[in-house]
Amino acid sequence: MNPSVFHGNVYYKTLPKNEIIRGFEKFKNIFFKSRKISTENFKVYLNLEILKNSPPDFPVLVGFLIPKKHFKLAVKRNYLKRILKELYRKHKTLLQVPNGYIVNLIFTFSDLAFE
């Protein structure tokens, strides 16, 4: 479990591809099994699973969704995804996950933010 990498005199916090949720089926399963936490601007879907076999390298998987309904241009959607990924990458060490569990998180914008 190494969310950060030390290289020379610099301490890098990374977000490798194996920590990002990919694929329609994985997102769909998380949406149906998760709890939704809403704020004025964001929604977070949280799914806590008990591991049956060996623990992964980093027990948090994260996904980012930007709705095309509110952000028509792909440039804006990609920009917002980059911003969300960067925020998560810098602050992911604050997450405390008990041994034997894996956490799936999906971040998206709330519809309340656009009313």
C-alpha atoms as a printed R data frame, in Angstrom:
    type eleno elety resid chain resno       x       y       z
1   ATOM     1    CA   MET     A     1   0.000   0.000   0.000
2   ATOM     2    CA   ASN     A     2   1.933   2.977  -1.285
3   ATOM     3    CA   PRO     A     3  -0.207   5.938  -2.322
4   ATOM     4    CA   SER     A     4   2.870   8.155  -2.614
5   ATOM     5    CA   VAL     A     5   6.239   7.749  -4.281
6   ATOM     6    CA   PHE     A     6   9.522   9.226  -3.074
7   ATOM     7    CA   HIS     A     7  11.856  10.115  -5.945
8   ATOM     8    CA   GLY     A     8  15.064  11.955  -5.160
9   ATOM     9    CA   ASN     A     9  14.225  14.891  -2.908
10  ATOM    10    CA   VAL     A    10  10.605  15.143  -4.088
11  ATOM    11    CA   TYR     A    11   7.585  13.353  -2.623
12  ATOM    12    CA   TYR     A    12   4.987  12.600  -5.337
13  ATOM    13    CA   LYS     A    13   1.402  11.614  -4.658
14  ATOM    14    CA   THR     A    14   0.228   9.497  -7.559
15  ATOM    15    CA   LEU     A    15  -3.054   8.273  -9.010
16  ATOM    16    CA   PRO     A    16  -2.220   5.182 -11.085
17  ATOM    17    CA   LYS     A    17  -4.706   3.726 -13.565
18  ATOM    18    CA   ASN     A    18  -5.331   0.641 -11.401
19  ATOM    19    CA   GLU     A    19  -6.951   2.902  -8.769
20  ATOM    20    CA   ILE     A    20  -9.490   4.357 -11.235
21  ATOM    21    CA   ILE     A    21 -12.822   2.631 -11.876
22  ATOM    22    CA   ARG     A    22 -13.271   1.885 -15.568
23  ATOM    23    CA   GLY     A    23 -16.095   0.305 -17.525
24  ATOM    24    CA   PHE     A    24 -19.861   0.620 -17.657
25  ATOM    25    CA   GLU     A    25 -20.552  -2.581 -15.673
26  ATOM    26    CA   LYS     A    26 -18.330  -1.570 -12.748
27  ATOM    27    CA   PHE     A    27 -19.984   1.848 -12.535
28  ATOM    28    CA   LYS     A    28 -23.451   0.302 -12.768
29  ATOM    29    CA   ASN     A    29 -22.711  -2.185  -9.958
30  ATOM    30    CA   ILE     A    30 -21.399   0.559  -7.710
31  ATOM    31    CA   PHE     A    31 -24.449   2.765  -8.358
32  ATOM    32    CA   PHE     A    32 -26.846  -0.016  -7.356
33  ATOM    33    CA   LYS     A    33 -24.921  -1.175  -4.263
34  ATOM    34    CA   SER     A    34 -23.736   2.142  -2.865
35  ATOM    35    CA   ARG     A    35 -24.887   4.841  -0.489
36  ATOM    36    CA   LYS     A    36 -25.251   8.331  -1.919
37  ATOM    37    CA   ILE     A    37 -23.879  11.320  -0.065
38  ATOM    38    CA   SER     A    38 -25.058  14.650  -1.501
39  ATOM    39    CA   THR     A    39 -23.975  18.200  -0.918
40  ATOM    40    CA   GLU     A    40 -25.048  21.340  -2.702
41  ATOM    41    CA   ASN     A    41 -22.568  20.835  -5.552
42  ATOM    42    CA   PHE     A    42 -21.414  17.212  -5.455
43  ATOM    43    CA   LYS     A    43 -22.693  13.677  -5.128
44  ATOM    44    CA   VAL     A    44 -20.468  10.879  -3.888
45  ATOM    45    CA   TYR     A    45 -21.448   7.247  -4.291
46  ATOM    46    CA   LEU     A    46 -19.768   5.168  -1.578
47  ATOM    47    CA   ASN     A    47 -19.547   1.390  -1.642
48  ATOM    48    CA   LEU     A    48 -17.700  -0.513   1.105
49  ATOM    49    CA   GLU     A    49 -16.955  -4.165   0.339
50  ATOM    50    CA   ILE     A    50 -15.453  -6.908   2.494
51  ATOM    51    CA   LEU     A    51 -12.541  -8.617   0.773
52  ATOM    52    CA   LYS     A    52 -12.667 -12.377   0.410
53  ATOM    53    CA   ASN     A    53  -9.075 -12.824  -0.777
54  ATOM    54    CA   SER     A    54  -5.779 -10.944  -0.531
55  ATOM    55    CA   PRO     A    55  -5.972  -7.149  -0.145
56  ATOM    56    CA   PRO     A    56  -5.181  -4.897  -3.131
57  ATOM    57    CA   ASP     A    57  -2.204  -2.536  -3.236
58  ATOM    58    CA   PHE     A    58  -4.421   0.444  -2.443
59  ATOM    59    CA   PRO     A    59  -7.915  -0.334  -1.120
60  ATOM    60    CA   VAL     A    60  -9.708   2.670  -2.646
61  ATOM    61    CA   LEU     A    61 -10.996   2.712  -6.223
62  ATOM    62    CA   VAL     A    62 -12.309   6.003  -7.536
63  ATOM    63    CA   GLY     A    63 -14.358   7.140 -10.540
64  ATOM    64    CA   PHE     A    64 -15.263  10.558 -11.874
65  ATOM    65    CA   LEU     A    65 -18.435  11.374 -13.824
66  ATOM    66    CA   ILE     A    66 -19.173  14.698 -15.477
67  ATOM    67    CA   PRO     A    67 -22.704  14.890 -16.938
68  ATOM    68    CA   LYS     A    68 -23.007  15.770 -20.608
69  ATOM    69    CA   LYS     A    69 -26.419  17.210 -19.749
70  ATOM    70    CA   HIS     A    70 -24.822  20.193 -17.996
71  ATOM    71    CA   PHE     A    71 -21.414  20.374 -19.727
72  ATOM    72    CA   LYS     A    72 -21.999  20.032 -23.470
73  ATOM    73    CA   LEU     A    73 -18.404  20.553 -24.591
74  ATOM    74    CA   ALA     A    74 -15.990  17.648 -24.113
75  ATOM    75    CA   VAL     A    75 -13.236  20.173 -23.408
76  ATOM    76    CA   LYS     A    76 -15.071  21.376 -20.287
77  ATOM    77    CA   ARG     A    77 -15.896  17.824 -19.149
78  ATOM    78    CA   ASN     A    78 -12.266  16.744 -19.520
79  ATOM    79    CA   TYR     A    79 -11.064  19.856 -17.700
80  ATOM    80    CA   LEU     A    80 -13.408  19.177 -14.772
81  ATOM    81    CA   LYS     A    81 -12.305  15.530 -14.627
82  ATOM    82    CA   ARG     A    82  -8.678  16.657 -14.459
83  ATOM    83    CA   ILE     A    83  -9.515  19.066 -11.631
84  ATOM    84    CA   LEU     A    84 -11.412  16.387  -9.659
85  ATOM    85    CA   LYS     A    85  -8.619  13.846 -10.178
86  ATOM    86    CA   GLU     A    86  -6.031  16.337  -8.994
87  ATOM    87    CA   LEU     A    87  -8.044  17.199  -5.873
88  ATOM    88    CA   TYR     A    88  -8.495  13.521  -5.060
89  ATOM    89    CA   ARG     A    89  -4.835  12.720  -5.781
90  ATOM    90    CA   LYS     A    90  -3.605  15.395  -3.390
91  ATOM    91    CA   HIS     A    91  -5.963  14.436  -0.559
92  ATOM    92    CA   LYS     A    92  -6.353  10.662  -0.902
93  ATOM    93    CA   THR     A    93  -3.951   9.959   1.948
94  ATOM    94    CA   LEU     A    94  -6.614  11.330   4.327
95  ATOM    95    CA   LEU     A    95  -8.828   8.282   3.683
96  ATOM    96    CA   GLN     A    96  -8.597   5.675   6.430
97  ATOM    97    CA   VAL     A    97  -9.679   2.213   5.239
98  ATOM    98    CA   PRO     A    98  -9.811  -0.695   7.718
99  ATOM    99    CA   ASN     A    99  -7.945  -3.882   6.791
100 ATOM   100    CA   GLY     A   100 -10.014  -6.408   4.886
101 ATOM   101    CA   TYR     A   101 -12.166  -3.790   3.132
102 ATOM   102    CA   ILE     A   102 -12.151  -2.088  -0.235
103 ATOM   103    CA   VAL     A   103 -13.855   1.253  -0.891
104 ATOM   104    CA   ASN     A   104 -15.360   2.305  -4.228
105 ATOM   105    CA   LEU     A   105 -16.024   6.028  -4.680
106 ATOM   106    CA   ILE     A   106 -17.694   7.824  -7.579
107 ATOM   107    CA   PHE     A   107 -17.628  11.623  -7.647
108 ATOM   108    CA   THR     A   108 -20.109  13.570  -9.769
109 ATOM   109    CA   PHE     A   109 -21.848  16.929  -9.784
110 ATOM   110    CA   SER     A   110 -25.219  17.319  -8.079
111 ATOM   111    CA   ASP     A   111 -28.234  18.515 -10.056
112 ATOM   112    CA   LEU     A   112 -28.784  21.085  -7.294
113 ATOM   113    CA   ALA     A   113 -25.676  22.907  -8.494
114 ATOM   114    CA   PHE     A   114 -27.418  23.762 -11.765
115 ATOM   115    CA   GLU     A   115 -30.820  24.943 -10.507
